[in-house]
Amino acid sequence: MENKNYGGLDSEFTAYETAEIVVLPVPYDGTSTWLKGADKGPDAILEASANMELYDIETDSEVYTHGIATLEPVTEASSPEAMSQEVEKQVDKILTDKKFPVILGGEHSVSIGAFRAFAKHYEKFSVLQLDAHSDMRSEYEGSTHNHACVMARAKEVATVAQVGIRSSAIEEKENIMPDRIFYAHDLHDAKEGNNWMYMVSQKLHDNVYITIDLDVFDPAILPATGTPEPDGLYYREVLNFLKLINERHNIVGLDVVELCPNEINKSSDFLASKLIYQILSIKYQNQ
């Protein structure tokens, strides 16, 4: 993976010592079970981010001025467990240094180490998952750190809320909490408009870590992911939802995973990079 910095920023805004935000690329794709290529996701997001306008219209802000450092990518890939340990170590340091971590996957298993790092720093926090898949298997294909197990691991260290789910295996039902999962078809059919957003918020602690599997989006707007599912969410409703979460909670960290880049169509790469920038803009707009 070529070393790039998020946003294509000048060096005055990328120094780790002064940056408030730290991007950690984790180009790992060791347990994915259909389309391969998530290991190329971080590099594609970084490349696309260099082509964004750095002024955010909605918040009338330039969040990059808070400083965004991009670390060297995590290269540990001998096993999902070893990779998770390295991610945990690096995220722990970012939090110890009082900075806001943004993890770029890679497949969804990269989030497990981040969850465990946050558990060292927050007595109570919630993991808010935006995803097409519930990822609640206890283990899969001989590993408890498979991408299909990520939310089962999250539940061990945090309260969880799952949003946009539209695919699940029958064996996951024993781990799924019915009052903490918000299925895509129910969101689409909701007669109360955005009321579901407040219902999700009520399930969360004050401190919230957000994990976004890009297949939460409908493949009509984001086709470049390893396991696309129809009937997904759309950009504006996701952004409005995260605005509400930011208003009602303290967003403490973020990961964006499962981009499987398509060389012919770069729009998915750009959506992922823009989504990150807009979430950061929302979080920092009044700081």
PDB file of C-alpha atoms in Angstrom:
ATOM      1  CA  MET A   1       0.000   0.000   0.000  1.00  0.00           C
ATOM      2  CA  GLU A   2       1.371   3.379  -1.034  1.00  0.00           C
ATOM      3  CA  ASN A   3       1.775   5.808   1.849  1.00  0.00           C
ATOM      4  CA  LYS A   4      -0.680   8.716   1.439  1.00  0.00           C
ATOM      5  CA  ASN A   5      -2.288  11.162   3.818  1.00  0.00           C
ATOM      6  CA  TYR A   6      -6.019  11.608   4.174  1.00  0.00           C
ATOM      7  CA  GLY A   7      -7.200  14.712   2.330  1.00  0.00           C
ATOM      8  CA  GLY A   8      -3.941  15.158   0.437  1.00  0.00           C
ATOM      9  CA  LEU A   9      -3.053  17.782   3.034  1.00  0.00           C
ATOM     10  CA  ASP A  10       0.000  19.993   3.263  1.00  0.00           C
ATOM     11  CA  SER A  11       2.532  18.915   5.873  1.00  0.00           C
ATOM     12  CA  GLU A  12       1.554  21.675   8.310  1.00  0.00           C
ATOM     13  CA  PHE A  13      -1.759  19.862   8.895  1.00  0.00           C
ATOM     14  CA  THR A  14      -0.503  16.259   9.040  1.00  0.00           C
ATOM     15  CA  ALA A  15       1.974  16.194  11.960  1.00  0.00           C
ATOM     16  CA  TYR A  16       0.937  13.631  14.558  1.00  0.00           C
ATOM     17  CA  GLU A  17       2.027  15.828  17.466  1.00  0.00           C
ATOM     18  CA  THR A  18      -0.397  18.642  16.628  1.00  0.00           C
ATOM     19  CA  ALA A  19      -3.197  16.756  14.850  1.00  0.00           C
ATOM     20  CA  GLU A  20      -6.492  16.270  16.692  1.00  0.00           C
ATOM     21  CA  ILE A  21      -7.569  13.509  14.287  1.00  0.00           C
ATOM     22  CA  VAL A  22      -5.556  10.392  13.410  1.00  0.00           C
ATOM     23  CA  VAL A  23      -6.293   8.062  10.495  1.00  0.00           C
ATOM     24  CA  LEU A  24      -5.125   4.452  10.837  1.00  0.00           C
ATOM     25  CA  PRO A  25      -5.256   2.396   7.609  1.00  0.00           C
ATOM     26  CA  VAL A  26      -5.683  -1.359   8.120  1.00  0.00           C
ATOM     27  CA  PRO A  27      -5.499  -3.056   4.693  1.00  0.00           C
ATOM     28  CA  TYR A  28      -6.468  -6.512   5.954  1.00  0.00           C
ATOM     29  CA  ASP A  29      -8.581  -8.970   3.963  1.00  0.00           C
ATOM     30  CA  GLY A  30      -7.824 -12.319   5.552  1.00  0.00           C
ATOM     31  CA  THR A  31     -11.292 -13.722   6.353  1.00  0.00           C
ATOM     32  CA  SER A  32     -13.655 -12.268   3.745  1.00  0.00           C
ATOM     33  CA  THR A  33     -15.790 -14.945   2.144  1.00  0.00           C
ATOM     34  CA  TRP A  34     -16.945 -13.637  -1.227  1.00  0.00           C
ATOM     35  CA  LEU A  35     -15.346 -10.818  -3.232  1.00  0.00           C
ATOM     36  CA  LYS A  36     -11.739 -10.111  -2.296  1.00  0.00           C
ATOM     37  CA  GLY A  37     -10.179  -6.672  -2.446  1.00  0.00           C
ATOM     38  CA  ALA A  38     -11.000  -4.976   0.880  1.00  0.00           C
ATOM     39  CA  ASP A  39      -7.249  -4.789   1.524  1.00  0.00           C
ATOM     40  CA  LYS A  40      -7.156  -2.176  -1.245  1.00  0.00           C
ATOM     41  CA  GLY A  41      -9.896  -0.135   0.451  1.00  0.00           C
ATOM     42  CA  PRO A  42      -7.731   2.140   2.648  1.00  0.00           C
ATOM     43  CA  ASP A  43      -5.493   3.167  -0.228  1.00  0.00           C
ATOM     44  CA  ALA A  44      -8.519   3.871  -2.449  1.00  0.00           C
ATOM     45  CA  ILE A  45     -10.131   6.019   0.259  1.00  0.00           C
ATOM     46  CA  LEU A  46      -6.920   7.989   0.773  1.00  0.00           C
ATOM     47  CA  GLU A  47      -6.475   8.503  -2.975  1.00  0.00           C
ATOM     48  CA  ALA A  48     -10.079   9.682  -3.396  1.00  0.00           C
ATOM     49  CA  SER A  49      -9.831  11.967  -0.358  1.00  0.00           C
ATOM     50  CA  ALA A  50      -7.094  13.987  -2.062  1.00  0.00           C
ATOM     51  CA  ASN A  51      -9.697  15.009  -4.639  1.00  0.00           C
ATOM     52  CA  MET A  52     -12.254  16.433  -2.182  1.00  0.00           C
ATOM     53  CA  GLU A  53     -12.893  20.107  -1.629  1.00  0.00           C
ATOM     54  CA  LEU A  54     -11.806  20.704   1.961  1.00  0.00           C
ATOM     55  CA  TYR A  55     -14.486  23.292   2.667  1.00  0.00           C
ATOM     56  CA  ASP A  56     -17.675  21.639   3.939  1.00  0.00           C
ATOM     57  CA  ILE A  57     -20.747  23.554   2.791  1.00  0.00           C
ATOM     58  CA  GLU A  58     -23.252  22.235   5.346  1.00  0.00           C
ATOM     59  CA  THR A  59     -21.170  23.068   8.410  1.00  0.00           C
ATOM     60  CA  ASP A  60     -19.429  26.109   6.863  1.00  0.00           C
ATOM     61  CA  SER A  61     -16.141  24.711   8.149  1.00  0.00           C
ATOM     62  CA  GLU A  62     -12.736  23.332   7.201  1.00  0.00           C
ATOM     63  CA  VAL A  63     -12.204  20.449   9.595  1.00  0.00           C
ATOM     64  CA  TYR A  64      -8.746  19.667   8.225  1.00  0.00           C
ATOM     65  CA  THR A  65      -7.436  22.741  10.068  1.00  0.00           C
ATOM     66  CA  HIS A  66      -7.770  20.711  13.290  1.00  0.00           C
ATOM     67  CA  GLY A  67      -4.983  18.537  11.871  1.00  0.00           C
ATOM     68  CA  ILE A  68      -5.403  15.076  10.368  1.00  0.00           C
ATOM     69  CA  ALA A  69      -2.410  12.766  10.702  1.00  0.00           C
ATOM     70  CA  THR A  70      -2.318   9.553   8.687  1.00  0.00           C
ATOM     71  CA  LEU A  71      -0.283   6.728  10.200  1.00  0.00           C
ATOM     72  CA  GLU A  72       1.610   4.018   8.396  1.00  0.00           C
ATOM     73  CA  PRO A  73      -0.763   1.140   7.605  1.00  0.00           C
ATOM     74  CA  VAL A  74      -1.037  -1.868   9.898  1.00  0.00           C
ATOM     75  CA  THR A  75       0.758  -4.670   8.075  1.00  0.00           C
ATOM     76  CA  GLU A  76       0.270  -7.526  10.558  1.00  0.00           C
ATOM     77  CA  ALA A  77      -1.673 -10.150   8.607  1.00  0.00           C
ATOM     78  CA  SER A  78      -0.532 -13.511   9.966  1.00  0.00           C
ATOM     79  CA  SER A  79      -3.971 -14.095  11.521  1.00  0.00           C
ATOM     80  CA  PRO A  80      -7.089 -12.042  12.323  1.00  0.00           C
ATOM     81  CA  GLU A  81      -6.227 -12.366  16.009  1.00  0.00           C
ATOM     82  CA  ALA A  82      -2.706 -10.975  15.521  1.00  0.00           C
ATOM     83  CA  MET A  83      -4.027  -8.171  13.334  1.00  0.00           C
ATOM     84  CA  SER A  84      -6.606  -7.272  15.993  1.00  0.00           C
ATOM     85  CA  GLN A  85      -3.913  -7.121  18.664  1.00  0.00           C
ATOM     86  CA  GLU A  86      -1.874  -4.699  16.571  1.00  0.00           C
ATOM     87  CA  VAL A  87      -4.910  -2.495  15.870  1.00  0.00           C
ATOM     88  CA  GLU A  88      -5.736  -2.507  19.584  1.00  0.00           C
ATOM     89  CA  LYS A  89      -2.192  -1.432  20.425  1.00  0.00           C
ATOM     90  CA  GLN A  90      -2.200   1.446  17.943  1.00  0.00           C
ATOM     91  CA  VAL A  91      -5.695   2.704  18.775  1.00  0.00           C
ATOM     92  CA  ASP A  92      -4.814   2.537  22.473  1.00  0.00           C
ATOM     93  CA  LYS A  93      -1.877   4.882  21.812  1.00  0.00           C
ATOM     94  CA  ILE A  94      -4.047   7.281  19.784  1.00  0.00           C
ATOM     95  CA  LEU A  95      -6.543   7.476  22.651  1.00  0.00           C
ATOM     96  CA  THR A  96      -3.789   7.838  25.242  1.00  0.00           C
ATOM     97  CA  ASP A  97      -2.534  10.810  23.215  1.00  0.00           C
ATOM     98  CA  LYS A  98      -6.052  12.332  23.371  1.00  0.00           C
ATOM     99  CA  LYS A  99      -6.712  12.193  19.647  1.00  0.00           C
ATOM    100  CA  PHE A 100      -9.742  11.096  17.627  1.00  0.00           C
ATOM    101  CA  PRO A 101      -9.143   7.809  15.750  1.00  0.00           C
ATOM    102  CA  VAL A 102     -10.493   7.002  12.293  1.00  0.00           C
ATOM    103  CA  ILE A 103      -9.773   3.413  11.227  1.00  0.00           C
ATOM    104  CA  LEU A 104      -9.881   2.556   7.520  1.00  0.00           C
ATOM    105  CA  GLY A 105     -10.558  -1.060   6.568  1.00  0.00           C
ATOM    106  CA  GLY A 106     -10.010  -3.530   5.229  1.00  0.00           C
ATOM    107  CA  GLU A 107     -12.630  -6.071   6.119  1.00  0.00           C
ATOM    108  CA  HIS A 108     -14.833  -5.619   9.173  1.00  0.00           C
ATOM    109  CA  SER A 109     -12.667  -7.732  11.486  1.00  0.00           C
ATOM    110  CA  VAL A 110     -10.300  -4.736  11.754  1.00  0.00           C
ATOM    111  CA  SER A 111     -12.822  -3.142  14.129  1.00  0.00           C
ATOM    112  CA  ILE A 112     -12.392  -5.727  16.891  1.00  0.00           C
ATOM    113  CA  GLY A 113      -9.062  -4.354  18.086  1.00  0.00           C
ATOM    114  CA  ALA A 114     -10.500  -0.828  18.115  1.00  0.00           C
ATOM    115  CA  PHE A 115     -13.427  -1.915  20.303  1.00  0.00           C
ATOM    116  CA  ARG A 116     -11.042  -3.442  22.809  1.00  0.00           C
ATOM    117  CA  ALA A 117      -8.835  -0.362  22.882  1.00  0.00           C
ATOM    118  CA  PHE A 118     -11.839   1.841  23.616  1.00  0.00           C
ATOM    119  CA  ALA A 119     -12.888  -0.479  26.429  1.00  0.00           C
ATOM    120  CA  LYS A 120      -9.603   0.397  28.174  1.00  0.00           C
ATOM    121  CA  HIS A 121     -10.417   4.110  28.064  1.00  0.00           C
ATOM    122  CA  TYR A 122     -14.187   4.218  28.597  1.00  0.00           C
ATOM    123  CA  GLU A 123     -15.987   2.497  31.446  1.00  0.00           C
ATOM    124  CA  LYS A 124     -19.210   2.786  29.452  1.00  0.00           C
ATOM    125  CA  PHE A 125     -19.543   3.257  25.703  1.00  0.00           C
ATOM    126  CA  SER A 126     -21.700   2.030  22.866  1.00  0.00           C
ATOM    127  CA  VAL A 127     -20.844   0.638  19.463  1.00  0.00           C
ATOM    128  CA  LEU A 128     -23.222   1.923  16.788  1.00  0.00           C
ATOM    129  CA  GLN A 129     -23.076  -0.379  13.770  1.00  0.00           C
ATOM    130  CA  LEU A 130     -24.297   0.669  10.326  1.00  0.00           C
ATOM    131  CA  ASP A 131     -24.237  -2.463   8.219  1.00  0.00           C
ATOM    132  CA  ALA A 132     -26.178  -4.757   5.915  1.00  0.00           C
ATOM    133  CA  HIS A 133     -25.144  -7.798   7.969  1.00  0.00           C
ATOM    134  CA  SER A 134     -25.686  -8.484  11.649  1.00  0.00           C
ATOM    135  CA  ASP A 135     -22.186 -10.051  12.076  1.00  0.00           C
ATOM    136  CA  MET A 136     -23.259 -11.824  15.274  1.00  0.00           C
ATOM    137  CA  ARG A 137     -21.808 -15.298  14.780  1.00  0.00           C
ATOM    138  CA  SER A 138     -19.890 -16.482  17.831  1.00  0.00           C
ATOM    139  CA  GLU A 139     -17.276 -17.924  15.484  1.00  0.00           C
ATOM    140  CA  TYR A 140     -17.014 -18.579  11.768  1.00  0.00           C
ATOM    141  CA  GLU A 141     -14.691 -20.773   9.732  1.00  0.00           C
ATOM    142  CA  GLY A 142     -12.676 -21.620  12.837  1.00  0.00           C
ATOM    143  CA  SER A 143     -12.099 -18.074  14.077  1.00  0.00           C
ATOM    144  CA  THR A 144     -13.793 -15.857  16.655  1.00  0.00           C
ATOM    145  CA  HIS A 145     -12.200 -12.873  14.886  1.00  0.00           C
ATOM    146  CA  ASN A 146     -13.770 -13.477  11.484  1.00  0.00           C
ATOM    147  CA  HIS A 147     -15.527 -10.518   9.870  1.00  0.00           C
ATOM    148  CA  ALA A 148     -18.809 -12.354  10.488  1.00  0.00           C
ATOM    149  CA  CYS A 149     -18.177 -12.231  14.267  1.00  0.00           C
ATOM    150  CA  VAL A 150     -17.331  -8.569  14.742  1.00  0.00           C
ATOM    151  CA  MET A 151     -20.491  -7.544  16.590  1.00  0.00           C
ATOM    152  CA  ALA A 152     -20.413 -10.600  18.818  1.00  0.00           C
ATOM    153  CA  ARG A 153     -16.998  -9.310  19.928  1.00  0.00           C
ATOM    154  CA  ALA A 154     -18.343  -5.755  20.272  1.00  0.00           C
ATOM    155  CA  LYS A 155     -21.092  -6.981  22.582  1.00  0.00           C
ATOM    156  CA  GLU A 156     -18.435  -8.346  24.953  1.00  0.00           C
ATOM    157  CA  VAL A 157     -17.049  -4.874  25.722  1.00  0.00           C
ATOM    158  CA  ALA A 158     -19.859  -2.407  24.946  1.00  0.00           C
ATOM    159  CA  THR A 159     -23.575  -1.959  24.472  1.00  0.00           C
ATOM    160  CA  VAL A 160     -24.496  -2.159  20.802  1.00  0.00           C
ATOM    161  CA  ALA A 161     -27.103  -0.881  18.377  1.00  0.00           C
ATOM    162  CA  GLN A 162     -27.360  -2.284  14.864  1.00  0.00           C
ATOM    163  CA  VAL A 163     -28.827  -0.211  12.017  1.00  0.00           C
ATOM    164  CA  GLY A 164     -29.657  -1.059   8.401  1.00  0.00           C
ATOM    165  CA  ILE A 165     -29.440  -4.842   8.836  1.00  0.00           C
ATOM    166  CA  ARG A 166     -30.953  -6.919   6.059  1.00  0.00           C
ATOM    167  CA  SER A 167     -28.939 -10.142   6.105  1.00  0.00           C
ATOM    168  CA  SER A 168     -28.415 -12.603   8.949  1.00  0.00           C
ATOM    169  CA  ALA A 169     -27.817 -16.307   9.501  1.00  0.00           C
ATOM    170  CA  ILE A 170     -30.220 -18.332  11.627  1.00  0.00           C
ATOM    171  CA  GLU A 171     -27.465 -19.192  14.108  1.00  0.00           C
ATOM    172  CA  GLU A 172     -26.976 -15.501  14.850  1.00  0.00           C
ATOM    173  CA  LYS A 173     -30.427 -15.167  16.419  1.00  0.00           C
ATOM    174  CA  GLU A 174     -29.169 -16.326  19.827  1.00  0.00           C
ATOM    175  CA  ASN A 175     -26.740 -13.380  19.950  1.00  0.00           C
ATOM    176  CA  ILE A 176     -28.994 -10.723  18.452  1.00  0.00           C
ATOM    177  CA  MET A 177     -30.873  -8.499  20.910  1.00  0.00           C
ATOM    178  CA  PRO A 178     -34.277  -7.753  19.308  1.00  0.00           C
ATOM    179  CA  ASP A 179     -34.580  -4.360  21.005  1.00  0.00           C
ATOM    180  CA  ARG A 180     -31.168  -3.251  19.700  1.00  0.00           C
ATOM    181  CA  ILE A 181     -31.409  -4.168  16.028  1.00  0.00           C
ATOM    182  CA  PHE A 182     -33.068  -1.913  13.462  1.00  0.00           C
ATOM    183  CA  TYR A 183     -33.741  -3.814  10.265  1.00  0.00           C
ATOM    184  CA  ALA A 184     -33.611  -1.965   6.959  1.00  0.00           C
ATOM    185  CA  HIS A 185     -37.133  -2.981   5.949  1.00  0.00           C
ATOM    186  CA  ASP A 186     -38.531  -1.536   9.184  1.00  0.00           C
ATOM    187  CA  LEU A 187     -36.676   1.738   8.599  1.00  0.00           C
ATOM    188  CA  HIS A 188     -38.007   1.950   5.057  1.00  0.00           C
ATOM    189  CA  ASP A 189     -41.549   1.160   6.198  1.00  0.00           C
ATOM    190  CA  ALA A 190     -41.500   3.465   9.229  1.00  0.00           C
ATOM    191  CA  LYS A 191     -44.556   5.707   9.207  1.00  0.00           C
ATOM    192  CA  GLU A 192     -43.034   8.034  11.802  1.00  0.00           C
ATOM    193  CA  GLY A 193     -40.398   9.401   9.424  1.00  0.00           C
ATOM    194  CA  ASN A 194     -37.147   9.895  11.310  1.00  0.00           C
ATOM    195  CA  ASN A 195     -38.522   8.657  14.629  1.00  0.00           C
ATOM    196  CA  TRP A 196     -36.384   5.523  14.303  1.00  0.00           C
ATOM    197  CA  MET A 197     -33.281   7.716  14.620  1.00  0.00           C
ATOM    198  CA  TYR A 198     -34.371   8.828  18.086  1.00  0.00           C
ATOM    199  CA  MET A 199     -35.209   5.230  19.002  1.00  0.00           C
ATOM    200  CA  VAL A 200     -31.656   4.183  18.131  1.00  0.00           C
ATOM    201  CA  SER A 201     -30.256   7.094  20.124  1.00  0.00           C
ATOM    202  CA  GLN A 202     -32.144   5.955  23.202  1.00  0.00           C
ATOM    203  CA  LYS A 203     -30.226   2.667  23.120  1.00  0.00           C
ATOM    204  CA  LEU A 204     -26.814   4.362  23.276  1.00  0.00           C
ATOM    205  CA  HIS A 205     -24.558   5.556  26.090  1.00  0.00           C
ATOM    206  CA  ASP A 206     -23.216   9.115  26.011  1.00  0.00           C
ATOM    207  CA  ASN A 207     -19.958   7.971  24.379  1.00  0.00           C
ATOM    208  CA  VAL A 208     -20.458   6.327  20.989  1.00  0.00           C
ATOM    209  CA  TYR A 209     -18.030   4.552  18.667  1.00  0.00           C
ATOM    210  CA  ILE A 210     -19.365   4.301  15.104  1.00  0.00           C
ATOM    211  CA  THR A 211     -18.505   1.366  12.867  1.00  0.00           C
ATOM    212  CA  ILE A 212     -19.674   1.732   9.265  1.00  0.00           C
ATOM    213  CA  ASP A 213     -19.615  -1.235   6.937  1.00  0.00           C
ATOM    214  CA  LEU A 214     -20.109   0.418   3.565  1.00  0.00           C
ATOM    215  CA  ASP A 215     -22.535  -2.291   2.477  1.00  0.00           C
ATOM    216  CA  VAL A 216     -25.082  -0.515   4.695  1.00  0.00           C
ATOM    217  CA  PHE A 217     -25.608   1.676   1.630  1.00  0.00           C
ATOM    218  CA  ASP A 218     -27.805   0.486  -1.181  1.00  0.00           C
ATOM    219  CA  PRO A 219     -25.622  -0.955  -3.956  1.00  0.00           C
ATOM    220  CA  ALA A 220     -27.264   1.502  -6.346  1.00  0.00           C
ATOM    221  CA  ILE A 221     -25.103   4.220  -4.764  1.00  0.00           C
ATOM    222  CA  LEU A 222     -22.200   2.115  -3.467  1.00  0.00           C
ATOM    223  CA  PRO A 223     -21.647  -1.074  -5.490  1.00  0.00           C
ATOM    224  CA  ALA A 224     -17.956  -1.527  -4.607  1.00  0.00           C
ATOM    225  CA  THR A 225     -18.155  -3.715  -1.535  1.00  0.00           C
ATOM    226  CA  GLY A 226     -17.419  -7.374  -0.919  1.00  0.00           C
ATOM    227  CA  THR A 227     -20.952  -8.492  -0.015  1.00  0.00           C
ATOM    228  CA  PRO A 228     -23.511  -6.083  -1.511  1.00  0.00           C
ATOM    229  CA  GLU A 229     -27.127  -6.422  -0.379  1.00  0.00           C
ATOM    230  CA  PRO A 230     -30.193  -4.815  -2.004  1.00  0.00           C
ATOM    231  CA  ASP A 231     -32.613  -2.523  -0.155  1.00  0.00           C
ATOM    232  CA  GLY A 232     -29.964  -0.508   1.651  1.00  0.00           C
ATOM    233  CA  LEU A 233     -29.827   2.989   3.089  1.00  0.00           C
ATOM    234  CA  TYR A 234     -29.046   6.174   1.202  1.00  0.00           C
ATOM    235  CA  TYR A 235     -26.431   8.822   1.817  1.00  0.00           C
ATOM    236  CA  ARG A 236     -28.667  11.626   3.055  1.00  0.00           C
ATOM    237  CA  GLU A 237     -30.554   9.519   5.580  1.00  0.00           C
ATOM    238  CA  VAL A 238     -27.287   8.138   6.962  1.00  0.00           C
ATOM    239  CA  LEU A 239     -25.806  11.622   7.226  1.00  0.00           C
ATOM    240  CA  ASN A 240     -28.939  13.027   8.890  1.00  0.00           C
ATOM    241  CA  PHE A 241     -28.915  10.133  11.324  1.00  0.00           C
ATOM    242  CA  LEU A 242     -25.298  10.759  12.266  1.00  0.00           C
ATOM    243  CA  LYS A 243     -26.022  14.468  12.706  1.00  0.00           C
ATOM    244  CA  LEU A 244     -28.650  13.519  15.274  1.00  0.00           C
ATOM    245  CA  ILE A 245     -26.276  11.103  16.998  1.00  0.00           C
ATOM    246  CA  ASN A 246     -23.665  13.865  17.203  1.00  0.00           C
ATOM    247  CA  GLU A 247     -26.210  16.260  18.716  1.00  0.00           C
ATOM    248  CA  ARG A 248     -27.262  13.780  21.396  1.00  0.00           C
ATOM    249  CA  HIS A 249     -24.014  11.895  22.061  1.00  0.00           C
ATOM    250  CA  ASN A 250     -20.239  12.223  22.114  1.00  0.00           C
ATOM    251  CA  ILE A 251     -18.795  10.453  19.069  1.00  0.00           C
ATOM    252  CA  VAL A 252     -15.451   9.111  20.292  1.00  0.00           C
ATOM    253  CA  GLY A 253     -14.186   7.147  17.299  1.00  0.00           C
ATOM    254  CA  LEU A 254     -15.027   5.918  13.837  1.00  0.00           C
ATOM    255  CA  ASP A 255     -14.193   3.181  11.398  1.00  0.00           C
ATOM    256  CA  VAL A 256     -15.214   2.735   7.767  1.00  0.00           C
ATOM    257  CA  VAL A 257     -14.701  -0.744   6.354  1.00  0.00           C
ATOM    258  CA  GLU A 258     -15.405  -3.164   3.494  1.00  0.00           C
ATOM    259  CA  LEU A 259     -14.698  -0.958   0.496  1.00  0.00           C
ATOM    260  CA  CYS A 260     -13.745  -3.293  -2.339  1.00  0.00           C
ATOM    261  CA  PRO A 261     -12.509  -0.831  -4.986  1.00  0.00           C
ATOM    262  CA  ASN A 262     -13.510  -1.051  -8.621  1.00  0.00           C
ATOM    263  CA  GLU A 263     -10.858   0.388 -10.934  1.00  0.00           C
ATOM    264  CA  ILE A 264     -13.456   1.340 -13.532  1.00  0.00           C
ATOM    265  CA  ASN A 265     -15.797   3.245 -11.191  1.00  0.00           C
ATOM    266  CA  LYS A 266     -14.273   5.406  -8.447  1.00  0.00           C
ATOM    267  CA  SER A 267     -17.563   6.798  -7.108  1.00  0.00           C
ATOM    268  CA  SER A 268     -17.696   4.342  -4.190  1.00  0.00           C
ATOM    269  CA  ASP A 269     -14.173   5.348  -3.124  1.00  0.00           C
ATOM    270  CA  PHE A 270     -15.150   8.998  -3.179  1.00  0.00           C
ATOM    271  CA  LEU A 271     -18.385   8.380  -1.262  1.00  0.00           C
ATOM    272  CA  ALA A 272     -16.409   6.661   1.503  1.00  0.00           C
ATOM    273  CA  SER A 273     -13.835   9.440   1.745  1.00  0.00           C
ATOM    274  CA  LYS A 274     -16.478  12.184   1.649  1.00  0.00           C
ATOM    275  CA  LEU A 275     -18.560  10.399   4.296  1.00  0.00           C
ATOM    276  CA  ILE A 276     -15.599  10.387   6.674  1.00  0.00           C
ATOM    277  CA  TYR A 277     -14.906  14.069   6.040  1.00  0.00           C
ATOM    278  CA  GLN A 278     -18.526  15.051   6.580  1.00  0.00           C
ATOM    279  CA  ILE A 279     -18.746  13.075   9.834  1.00  0.00           C
ATOM    280  CA  LEU A 280     -15.587  14.816  11.050  1.00  0.00           C
ATOM    281  CA  SER A 281     -17.019  18.161   9.938  1.00  0.00           C
ATOM    282  CA  ILE A 282     -20.198  17.479  11.913  1.00  0.00           C
ATOM    283  CA  LYS A 283     -18.254  16.489  15.019  1.00  0.00           C
ATOM    284  CA  TYR A 284     -15.854  19.435  14.973  1.00  0.00           C
ATOM    285  CA  GLN A 285     -18.098  22.189  13.591  1.00  0.00           C
ATOM    286  CA  ASN A 286     -18.463  23.922  16.967  1.00  0.00           C
ATOM    287  CA  GLN A 287     -14.934  23.269  18.239  1.00  0.00           C
TER     288      GLN A 287
END
